[in-house]
Tab-separated table of C-alpha atoms in Angstrom:
chain	number	residue	atom	x	y	z
A	1	MET	CA	81.120	151.719	118.402
A	2	VAL	CA	84.704	152.844	118.257
A	3	SER	CA	85.196	156.672	117.805
A	4	SER	CA	86.611	157.647	114.413
A	5	ASP	CA	89.445	159.569	116.147
A	6	THR	CA	90.809	156.549	118.000
A	7	SER	CA	94.183	155.279	116.762
A	8	PRO	CA	94.402	152.253	114.665
A	9	ASP	CA	95.961	150.285	117.532
A	10	ASP	CA	92.981	151.138	119.717
A	11	ARG	CA	90.541	150.076	116.880
A	12	GLN	CA	92.390	146.710	116.404
A	13	ARG	CA	92.335	146.064	120.192
A	14	SER	CA	88.643	146.911	120.321
A	15	ALA	CA	87.842	144.615	117.415
A	16	ILE	CA	89.830	141.751	119.148
A	17	GLU	CA	87.918	142.319	122.236
A	18	ASP	CA	84.662	142.282	120.519
A	19	GLY	CA	85.518	139.088	118.648
A	20	LEU	CA	86.553	137.340	121.843
A	21	GLU	CA	83.386	138.392	123.583
A	22	GLU	CA	81.353	136.978	120.746
A	23	LEU	CA	83.134	133.610	121.143
A	24	GLN	CA	82.407	133.636	124.791
A	25	ARG	CA	78.853	134.654	124.367
A	26	HIS	CA	78.195	131.665	121.893
A	27	ALA	CA	80.061	129.221	124.200
A	28	PHE	CA	78.232	130.537	127.199
A	29	GLY	CA	74.921	129.931	125.282
A	30	TYR	CA	75.600	126.226	125.357
A	31	PHE	CA	74.978	126.263	129.154
A	32	LEU	CA	71.938	128.407	128.906
A	33	ARG	CA	70.441	125.859	126.281
A	34	GLU	CA	71.704	122.557	127.502
A	35	THR	CA	70.926	122.812	131.155
A	36	ASN	CA	68.023	121.127	132.717
A	37	PRO	CA	66.267	123.880	134.648
A	38	ASP	CA	64.780	121.466	137.027
A	39	ASN	CA	68.070	120.119	138.535
A	40	GLY	CA	70.917	122.155	137.052
A	41	LEU	CA	72.493	119.206	135.226
A	42	VAL	CA	74.265	120.000	131.998
A	43	ALA	CA	74.011	117.725	129.002
A	44	ASP	CA	77.235	116.272	127.738
A	45	ASN	CA	76.610	117.286	124.223
A	46	THR	CA	73.889	118.725	121.859
A	47	ARG	CA	72.608	115.398	120.566
A	48	GLU	CA	68.987	114.640	121.286
A	49	ASP	CA	69.567	111.653	123.480
A	50	ALA	CA	72.480	113.205	125.377
A	51	VAL	CA	73.044	112.344	129.072
A	52	ALA	CA	74.299	114.789	131.586
A	53	SER	CA	78.069	115.109	132.319
A	54	ILE	CA	79.140	116.115	135.911
A	55	ALA	CA	82.240	117.655	134.280
A	56	ALA	CA	80.186	119.837	131.896
A	57	THR	CA	77.952	120.630	134.904
A	58	GLY	CA	80.972	121.920	136.754
A	59	PHE	CA	82.132	124.081	133.904
A	60	GLY	CA	78.566	125.348	133.554
A	61	LEU	CA	78.617	126.643	137.176
A	62	ALA	CA	82.079	128.164	136.726
A	63	THR	CA	80.707	130.085	133.657
A	64	TYR	CA	78.094	131.784	135.666
A	65	PRO	CA	80.303	134.548	137.082
A	66	VAL	CA	81.687	135.206	133.668
A	67	GLY	CA	78.271	135.469	132.243
A	68	VAL	CA	77.389	138.028	134.982
A	69	SER	CA	80.447	140.100	134.528
A	70	ARG	CA	79.921	140.194	130.683
A	71	GLY	CA	76.191	141.008	130.859
A	72	PHE	CA	75.075	137.688	129.315
A	73	ILE	CA	72.937	136.901	132.322
A	74	THR	CA	71.711	138.657	135.391
A	75	ARG	CA	73.290	137.982	138.781
A	76	ARG	CA	69.944	136.798	140.044
A	77	ASP	CA	69.251	134.368	137.293
A	78	ALA	CA	72.751	133.147	137.601
A	79	ALA	CA	72.496	132.563	141.290
A	80	GLU	CA	69.194	130.742	140.948
A	81	ARG	CA	70.809	128.434	138.329
A	82	ALA	CA	73.637	127.718	140.610
A	83	LEU	CA	71.403	127.179	143.517
A	84	THR	CA	69.233	124.808	141.669
A	85	ALA	CA	72.216	122.599	140.801
A	86	LEU	CA	73.788	122.633	144.282
A	87	ARG	CA	70.508	121.771	145.822
A	88	PHE	CA	70.192	118.749	143.485
A	89	PHE	CA	73.607	117.454	144.451
A	90	ARG	CA	72.897	118.026	148.101
A	91	GLY	CA	69.750	115.888	147.855
A	92	SER	CA	70.632	113.265	145.443
A	93	ILE	CA	71.159	109.700	146.393
A	94	GLN	CA	74.643	108.933	147.663
A	95	GLY	CA	75.480	105.216	148.282
A	96	PRO	CA	76.635	101.914	146.812
A	97	ASP	CA	73.550	101.307	144.884
A	98	PRO	CA	74.046	100.997	141.115
A	99	ASP	CA	71.533	103.672	140.293
A	100	ALA	CA	72.665	106.305	142.813
A	101	THR	CA	73.998	109.652	141.775
A	102	GLY	CA	77.207	109.301	143.734
A	103	HIS	CA	79.041	107.609	146.592
A	104	ARG	CA	81.248	108.960	149.381
A	105	GLY	CA	80.830	112.478	148.062
A	106	PHE	CA	82.033	111.529	144.481
A	107	TYR	CA	79.684	111.443	141.528
A	108	TYR	CA	79.207	109.088	138.538
A	109	HIS	CA	80.697	110.365	135.252
A	110	PHE	CA	77.325	110.494	133.435
A	111	LEU	CA	73.962	110.859	134.882
A	112	ASP	CA	70.402	110.830	133.331
A	113	VAL	CA	69.749	114.451	132.628
A	114	LYS	CA	66.118	114.380	133.972
A	115	THR	CA	66.516	111.993	137.118
A	116	GLY	CA	70.221	112.311	137.969
A	117	ALA	CA	70.470	108.553	138.173
A	118	ARG	CA	73.748	106.817	136.958
A	119	VAL	CA	73.694	105.696	133.347
A	120	TRP	CA	75.759	103.262	131.176
A	121	ASP	CA	77.456	101.461	133.907
A	122	CYS	CA	79.744	104.331	134.167
A	123	GLU	CA	82.448	104.802	136.877
A	124	LEU	CA	82.353	106.938	139.924
A	125	SER	CA	84.859	109.539	138.556
A	126	ALA	CA	87.465	111.236	140.816
A	127	MET	CA	88.598	113.556	137.935
A	128	ASP	CA	85.098	114.608	136.736
A	129	THR	CA	84.151	115.052	140.288
A	130	ALA	CA	87.030	117.408	140.860
A	131	LEU	CA	85.787	119.391	137.732
A	132	LEU	CA	82.394	119.614	139.171
A	133	LEU	CA	83.615	120.761	142.517
A	134	ALA	CA	85.906	123.382	140.936
A	135	GLY	CA	82.641	124.885	139.495
A	136	VAL	CA	81.050	124.607	142.843
A	137	LEU	CA	83.813	126.392	144.649
A	138	THR	CA	83.808	129.110	142.008
A	139	CYS	CA	80.142	129.800	142.891
A	140	MET	CA	81.048	129.842	146.518
A	141	MET	CA	83.647	132.489	146.111
A	142	TYR	CA	81.699	134.790	143.653
A	143	PHE	CA	78.204	134.692	145.137
A	144	ASP	CA	79.376	136.539	148.343
A	145	ARG	CA	76.488	138.864	149.066
A	146	GLU	CA	74.441	138.742	152.295
A	147	ASP	CA	71.135	137.411	150.965
A	148	ALA	CA	69.468	134.207	151.571
A	149	GLY	CA	69.984	132.889	148.168
A	150	GLU	CA	73.850	133.608	147.966
A	151	GLY	CA	74.280	132.570	151.463
A	152	GLU	CA	72.685	129.136	150.757
A	153	ILE	CA	75.016	128.755	147.703
A	154	ARG	CA	78.069	129.181	150.021
A	155	GLN	CA	76.693	126.750	152.600
A	156	LEU	CA	75.867	124.082	150.021
A	157	ALA	CA	79.146	124.479	148.260
A	158	ALA	CA	81.172	124.009	151.339
A	159	PHE	CA	79.001	120.968	152.290
A	160	LEU	CA	79.442	119.232	148.951
A	161	TYR	CA	83.250	119.857	149.038
A	162	GLU	CA	83.736	118.815	152.613
A	163	ARG	CA	81.658	115.507	152.076
A	164	VAL	CA	84.123	114.140	149.534
A	165	ASP	CA	86.242	111.239	150.981
A	166	TRP	CA	89.276	111.751	148.945
A	167	ALA	CA	91.471	109.476	151.023
A	168	TRP	CA	89.047	106.474	150.345
A	169	ALA	CA	89.719	106.995	146.613
A	170	MET	CA	93.354	106.042	147.078
A	171	HIS	CA	92.210	102.464	147.781
A	172	GLU	CA	95.255	101.995	150.002
A	173	GLY	CA	97.666	102.661	147.194
A	174	PRO	CA	100.189	105.581	146.713
A	175	THR	CA	97.957	107.538	144.250
A	176	VAL	CA	94.295	108.232	143.673
A	177	ALA	CA	92.460	105.583	141.631
A	178	MET	CA	90.776	106.796	138.453
A	179	GLY	CA	87.380	105.450	139.488
A	180	TRP	CA	85.166	102.840	141.103
A	181	LYS	CA	82.150	100.846	140.091
A	182	PRO	CA	79.608	99.196	142.428
A	183	SER	CA	79.936	95.790	140.606
A	184	LEU	CA	83.829	95.758	140.350
A	185	GLY	CA	85.180	98.106	143.048
A	186	PHE	CA	88.167	100.276	142.189
A	187	LEU	CA	89.362	100.381	138.683
A	188	ARG	CA	92.939	99.032	138.529
A	189	TYR	CA	94.361	101.990	136.835
A	190	GLY	CA	95.729	105.019	138.700
A	191	TRP	CA	97.044	108.310	137.597
A	192	GLU	CA	100.391	108.178	135.870
A	193	GLY	CA	102.207	110.786	133.963
A	194	TYR	CA	101.294	114.437	133.611
A	195	THR	CA	97.556	115.004	133.225
A	196	GLU	CA	94.716	117.422	134.112
A	197	ALA	CA	94.775	115.624	137.455
A	198	THR	CA	96.693	118.482	139.079
A	199	LEU	CA	93.288	119.947	139.839
A	200	LEU	CA	92.012	116.792	141.535
A	201	TYR	CA	95.126	116.519	143.783
A	202	VAL	CA	95.064	120.258	144.727
A	203	LEU	CA	91.275	119.933	145.835
A	204	GLY	CA	92.028	116.648	147.515
A	205	LEU	CA	94.959	117.923	149.430
A	206	GLY	CA	92.924	120.983	150.507
A	207	SER	CA	90.144	119.253	152.164
A	208	PRO	CA	89.427	120.009	155.841
A	209	THR	CA	87.706	116.640	156.305
A	210	HIS	CA	89.071	113.766	154.276
A	211	ALA	CA	92.232	115.081	152.670
A	212	LEU	CA	94.794	113.350	150.534
A	213	PRO	CA	98.247	112.874	152.018
A	214	SER	CA	100.992	115.013	150.550
A	215	SER	CA	102.749	111.822	149.668
A	216	SER	CA	100.060	110.989	147.125
A	217	TYR	CA	100.969	114.041	145.042
A	218	ASP	CA	104.762	113.239	145.270
A	219	ALA	CA	103.943	109.658	144.121
A	220	TRP	CA	102.076	111.003	141.084
A	221	THR	CA	104.649	113.612	140.108
A	222	SER	CA	107.344	110.945	140.339
A	223	THR	CA	105.732	109.490	137.217
A	224	TYR	CA	106.239	112.654	135.137
A	225	GLN	CA	108.117	112.657	131.715
A	226	TRP	CA	110.303	115.696	131.076
A	227	GLU	CA	111.129	115.710	127.249
A	228	ASN	CA	112.829	117.767	124.556
A	229	LEU	CA	110.736	118.159	121.529
A	230	TYR	CA	111.353	120.433	118.586
A	231	GLY	CA	113.904	122.242	120.785
A	232	TYR	CA	111.456	122.835	123.737
A	233	ASP	CA	112.073	121.340	127.112
A	234	VAL	CA	108.550	120.418	128.334
A	235	LEU	CA	106.654	118.273	130.682
A	236	MET	CA	104.877	116.207	127.964
A	237	ALA	CA	101.255	115.539	127.393
A	238	ALA	CA	99.976	114.956	123.945
A	239	PRO	CA	96.496	116.351	123.906
A	240	LEU	CA	96.264	120.148	124.324
A	241	PHE	CA	93.348	120.036	126.845
A	242	ILE	CA	95.836	118.418	129.559
A	243	HIS	CA	97.701	121.714	129.475
A	244	GLN	CA	94.545	123.827	129.969
A	245	LEU	CA	91.938	122.381	132.327
A	246	ALA	CA	93.520	122.994	135.675
A	247	HIS	CA	94.654	126.481	134.467
A	248	ALA	CA	90.923	127.402	134.066
A	249	TRP	CA	90.921	127.927	137.856
A	250	ILE	CA	94.463	127.909	139.123
A	251	ASP	CA	96.886	130.792	138.355
A	252	PHE	CA	100.187	128.803	138.015
A	253	ARG	CA	102.166	131.889	136.928
A	254	GLY	CA	105.323	131.992	139.206
A	255	ILE	CA	104.318	129.334	141.561
A	256	GLN	CA	106.250	126.101	141.621
A	257	ASP	CA	106.116	122.610	143.128
A	258	ALA	CA	109.201	120.571	143.812
A	259	PHE	CA	109.247	119.225	140.184
A	260	MET	CA	109.069	122.642	138.640
A	261	ARG	CA	111.539	124.156	140.896
A	262	GLU	CA	114.042	121.480	139.906
A	263	LYS	CA	113.221	122.359	136.124
A	264	ARG	CA	113.398	126.062	136.894
A	265	SER	CA	110.042	126.509	135.278
A	266	ASP	CA	106.346	126.488	136.238
A	267	TYR	CA	103.198	124.975	134.827
A	268	PHE	CA	102.051	128.144	133.082
A	269	GLU	CA	105.339	128.297	131.224
A	270	ASN	CA	104.972	124.668	130.440
A	271	SER	CA	101.548	125.240	128.831
A	272	ARG	CA	102.983	128.139	126.832
A	273	ARG	CA	105.684	125.823	125.444
A	274	ALA	CA	103.041	123.031	124.762
A	275	THR	CA	101.001	125.562	122.856
A	276	TYR	CA	103.977	126.511	120.634
A	277	LEU	CA	104.698	122.749	120.100
A	278	GLN	CA	101.257	122.339	118.747
A	279	ARG	CA	101.894	125.081	116.230
A	280	GLN	CA	105.304	123.657	115.376
A	281	TYR	CA	103.856	120.231	114.800
A	282	ALA	CA	101.220	121.699	112.362
A	283	ILE	CA	103.939	123.518	110.555
A	284	ARG	CA	106.070	120.297	110.111
A	285	ASN	CA	102.857	118.300	109.362
A	286	PRO	CA	104.603	115.008	109.349
A	287	ARG	CA	101.418	113.062	108.104
A	288	ARG	CA	100.776	115.668	105.344
A	289	PHE	CA	97.194	116.497	106.257
A	290	ARG	CA	95.300	119.195	104.445
A	291	GLY	CA	95.110	122.801	105.974
A	292	TYR	CA	97.743	122.321	108.751
A	293	GLY	CA	100.158	125.217	109.203
A	294	GLU	CA	101.317	127.979	111.497
A	295	ASP	CA	97.729	129.308	111.755
A	296	CYS	CA	95.980	125.993	111.645
A	297	TRP	CA	96.671	123.694	114.628
A	298	GLY	CA	95.144	122.309	117.854
A	299	LEU	CA	94.906	118.565	118.503
A	300	THR	CA	93.064	117.551	121.604
A	301	ALA	CA	90.319	115.236	122.770
A	302	GLY	CA	87.131	115.686	120.784
A	303	ASP	CA	84.818	114.422	118.055
A	304	GLY	CA	86.019	113.441	114.547
A	305	PRO	CA	84.406	112.317	111.211
A	306	GLY	CA	83.902	108.766	112.589
A	307	PHE	CA	85.873	105.635	112.455
A	308	SER	CA	86.483	104.719	108.890
A	309	ARG	CA	89.309	104.352	106.218
A	310	ARG	CA	89.307	106.574	103.191
A	311	CYS	CA	91.619	107.119	100.307
A	312	VAL	CA	92.464	110.929	100.019
A	313	ASP	CA	94.917	112.317	97.520
A	314	GLY	CA	96.310	108.714	96.853
A	315	VAL	CA	96.829	108.113	100.544
A	316	GLU	CA	94.989	105.490	102.697
A	317	ARG	CA	93.806	107.528	105.745
A	318	GLN	CA	92.379	106.201	109.024
A	319	PHE	CA	89.832	108.616	110.597
A	320	PHE	CA	88.499	108.554	114.174
A	321	GLY	CA	85.419	109.524	116.032
A	322	TYR	CA	85.804	110.731	119.635
A	323	VAL	CA	89.402	110.197	120.577
A	324	ALA	CA	92.095	112.077	122.532
A	325	ARG	CA	94.312	113.339	119.640
A	326	GLY	CA	97.717	114.571	120.419
A	327	ILE	CA	101.310	115.331	119.286
A	328	PRO	CA	103.760	114.227	118.165
A	329	TYR	CA	102.809	110.577	117.924
A	330	GLY	CA	99.023	110.862	117.579
A	331	PRO	CA	96.491	109.761	117.219
A	332	ASP	CA	96.035	112.295	114.389
A	333	ASP	CA	93.555	112.122	111.575
A	334	GLY	CA	93.592	115.698	110.439
A	335	THR	CA	90.883	116.948	112.910
A	336	ILE	CA	91.528	120.362	114.427
A	337	SER	CA	89.667	121.663	117.449
A	338	PRO	CA	89.635	125.571	117.335
A	339	TRP	CA	87.974	125.644	120.827
A	340	ALA	CA	91.211	124.222	122.331
A	341	VAL	CA	93.117	126.992	120.467
A	342	ALA	CA	90.939	129.624	122.119
A	343	ALA	CA	91.527	127.942	125.431
A	344	SER	CA	95.293	128.545	124.931
A	345	LEU	CA	94.785	132.264	124.723
A	346	PRO	CA	96.234	133.129	128.150
A	347	PHE	CA	99.463	131.276	127.361
A	348	ALA	CA	100.350	132.545	123.922
A	349	ALA	CA	97.840	135.221	122.617
A	350	GLU	CA	100.489	136.184	119.907
A	351	ILE	CA	99.928	132.841	118.040
A	352	VAL	CA	96.408	132.089	119.203
A	353	LEU	CA	94.693	135.210	117.821
A	354	PRO	CA	96.183	134.809	114.296
A	355	ALA	CA	95.112	131.073	114.430
A	356	LEU	CA	91.562	132.015	115.348
A	357	ARG	CA	91.319	134.633	112.707
A	358	HIS	CA	92.552	132.210	110.036
A	359	VAL	CA	90.508	129.211	110.850
A	360	LEU	CA	87.160	131.135	111.444
A	361	GLY	CA	87.754	133.086	108.190
A	362	THR	CA	88.820	130.119	106.018
A	363	TYR	CA	86.218	127.687	107.473
A	364	PRO	CA	83.300	129.753	108.423
A	365	GLY	CA	81.054	126.667	109.092
A	366	ILE	CA	83.033	126.020	112.294
A	367	ALA	CA	81.211	128.698	114.041
A	368	ALA	CA	77.902	129.329	112.337
A	369	PRO	CA	75.909	132.448	113.603
A	370	GLY	CA	74.909	131.856	117.269
A	371	ARG	CA	76.601	128.517	117.430
A	372	PRO	CA	79.655	127.541	119.500
A	373	MET	CA	82.912	126.422	117.771
A	374	SER	CA	83.181	122.897	116.407
A	375	SER	CA	85.950	120.622	115.389
A	376	PHE	CA	86.703	120.294	111.682
A	377	ASN	CA	88.780	118.252	109.295
A	378	PRO	CA	89.867	119.664	105.979
A	379	THR	CA	91.273	116.218	104.805
A	380	PHE	CA	88.180	114.213	105.299
A	381	PRO	CA	85.892	114.182	102.174
A	382	SER	CA	82.718	115.882	103.115
A	383	GLY	CA	80.867	115.164	99.954
A	384	ALA	CA	79.451	118.591	99.739
A	385	ALA	CA	80.609	120.988	97.048
A	386	THR	CA	80.080	124.087	99.365
A	387	ASN	CA	82.111	122.617	102.312
A	388	ARG	CA	85.827	122.887	102.223
A	389	ALA	CA	86.098	120.747	105.357
A	390	TRP	CA	84.164	118.228	107.432
A	391	VAL	CA	82.681	120.172	110.423
A	392	CYS	CA	81.267	118.524	113.474
A	393	ASN	CA	77.570	119.249	113.959
A	394	THR	CA	77.726	118.372	117.821
A	395	GLN	CA	79.019	120.558	120.442
A	396	TYR	CA	80.267	119.446	123.836
A	397	GLY	CA	80.130	121.211	127.283
A	398	LEU	CA	83.729	120.099	127.930
A	399	ASP	CA	84.711	122.125	124.900
A	400	GLN	CA	82.644	125.145	125.600
A	401	GLY	CA	83.424	125.641	129.185
A	402	PRO	CA	87.199	126.116	128.723
A	403	VAL	CA	86.314	128.684	125.932
A	404	VAL	CA	84.425	130.825	128.408
A	405	LEU	CA	86.795	130.524	131.256
A	406	MET	CA	90.181	130.783	129.595
A	407	ILE	CA	89.083	133.775	127.359
A	408	GLU	CA	88.022	135.442	130.524
A	409	ASN	CA	91.253	134.748	132.326
A	410	HIS	CA	92.997	136.283	129.378
A	411	ARG	CA	90.716	139.338	129.376
A	412	SER	CA	90.313	140.044	133.143
A	413	GLY	CA	91.787	137.117	135.180
A	414	LEU	CA	88.403	136.817	136.864
A	415	LEU	CA	88.622	132.970	137.635
A	416	TRP	CA	92.198	133.277	138.825
A	417	ARG	CA	91.481	136.195	141.103
A	418	LEU	CA	88.489	134.280	142.687
A	419	MET	CA	90.389	131.087	143.332
A	420	ARG	CA	93.423	132.921	144.624
A	421	GLU	CA	91.158	133.650	147.630
A	422	CYS	CA	89.705	130.239	147.755
A	423	ARG	CA	90.955	128.497	150.961
A	424	PRO	CA	90.757	124.875	149.617
A	425	MET	CA	92.746	125.791	146.568
A	426	VAL	CA	95.296	127.764	148.574
A	427	VAL	CA	95.820	124.953	151.151
A	428	GLY	CA	95.822	122.308	148.570
A	429	LEU	CA	98.625	124.029	146.598
A	430	ARG	CA	100.682	124.588	149.685
A	431	ARG	CA	100.286	120.931	150.762
A	432	ALA	CA	101.371	119.907	147.242
A	433	GLY	CA	104.555	121.810	147.826
A	434	PHE	CA	103.864	124.945	145.792
A	435	ARG	CA	105.758	128.034	146.766
A	436	ASN	CA	106.698	131.582	145.633
A	437	GLY	CA	104.673	134.041	143.524
A	438	TRP	CA	101.188	135.159	144.615
A	439	LEU	CA	101.065	132.164	147.202
A	440	ARG	CA	103.302	134.348	149.470
A	441	ARG	CA	100.395	136.826	149.884
A	442	ALA	CA	97.412	134.331	149.796
A	443	PRO	CA	95.241	133.923	152.916
A	444	ARG	CA	96.181	131.075	155.290
């Protein structure tokens, strides 16, 4: 409770902090509810038949330190949860068999949540493995006490990271392949253009055992596209999540690779501009969707009303299910993802906080009591007189993880502090050519 003799500014700050903590608490609750306690695997989403996602599992591991620091979970419980997951990945089947859990240290994108076996003929995913390992390394850095459980966490984390054969994933090409399947071999697509793969390359470059060559990072960044949009010079990527995921772990403020040194910018500033561009797009609202405006924006990958065509306000509209929405060229069907707005908080709190207040106040169904935020679409006809917008009934681990981590980076910088001391991250950044800022003082 705030004392009655505090200033209005202090009371407002306290209310904001309380509101952000509630958003974190609800998002963190996803990982408490949707994790298999027997193996630590996290369900991709809240549907009854959901499989596990290794990326969601990585986010879940990374949220445990936040949960401890905010009092959502005890340190002992968090350590036990982390240890369960790391023991599972240490002991799970690695090999070329189609029902294995992984191969050469990488893991399949989706796993059976009970057995950990590969499902859906999915690919061995380099990017999703990187998200998993980022969570693994977060636990390695946070659980630093000299007791048997936390010591085992550190040992297992180091083993899992050092086992990954990053160089193999290049498939003798200039960049990392997106994935591999036992029946097909490497997927023919590699990483081109600016994406969340910055995290993948930093982890791959930092490996003490099977590192990527620095040339792979240079080859990837040579495909970047620098643009001017709405008056902003920006390294372009259409969905908002691309400008967020690597930042959950890496503090890009003031550190620059060769590309950003040439542009006299950095990736943090680039994400700030991308956040403002999302807002500007909603203000312009070129497709005239309902609800869009200066406090209602946020196009990213996520669920939508479903693939269908509807006539709304005399306009034939195409709606989508789960797609990567983005600006300025789409796809855009009027679906807004407030979780992605919250995950932009470190970059532009001055526009994020008003947007969160607006959407949560105007569309209360987005975050029902005790439930994490969902995507919503004011344009899609919901068919319910009490609903002013279609609201997604499914939550995703890939949505809720960034909410927990990025709000915490805004509030305390916890993840950034931990990973500034993480040797694989620091070595990887330096091998990628990053200089300046906090890297000058980072351990070698």
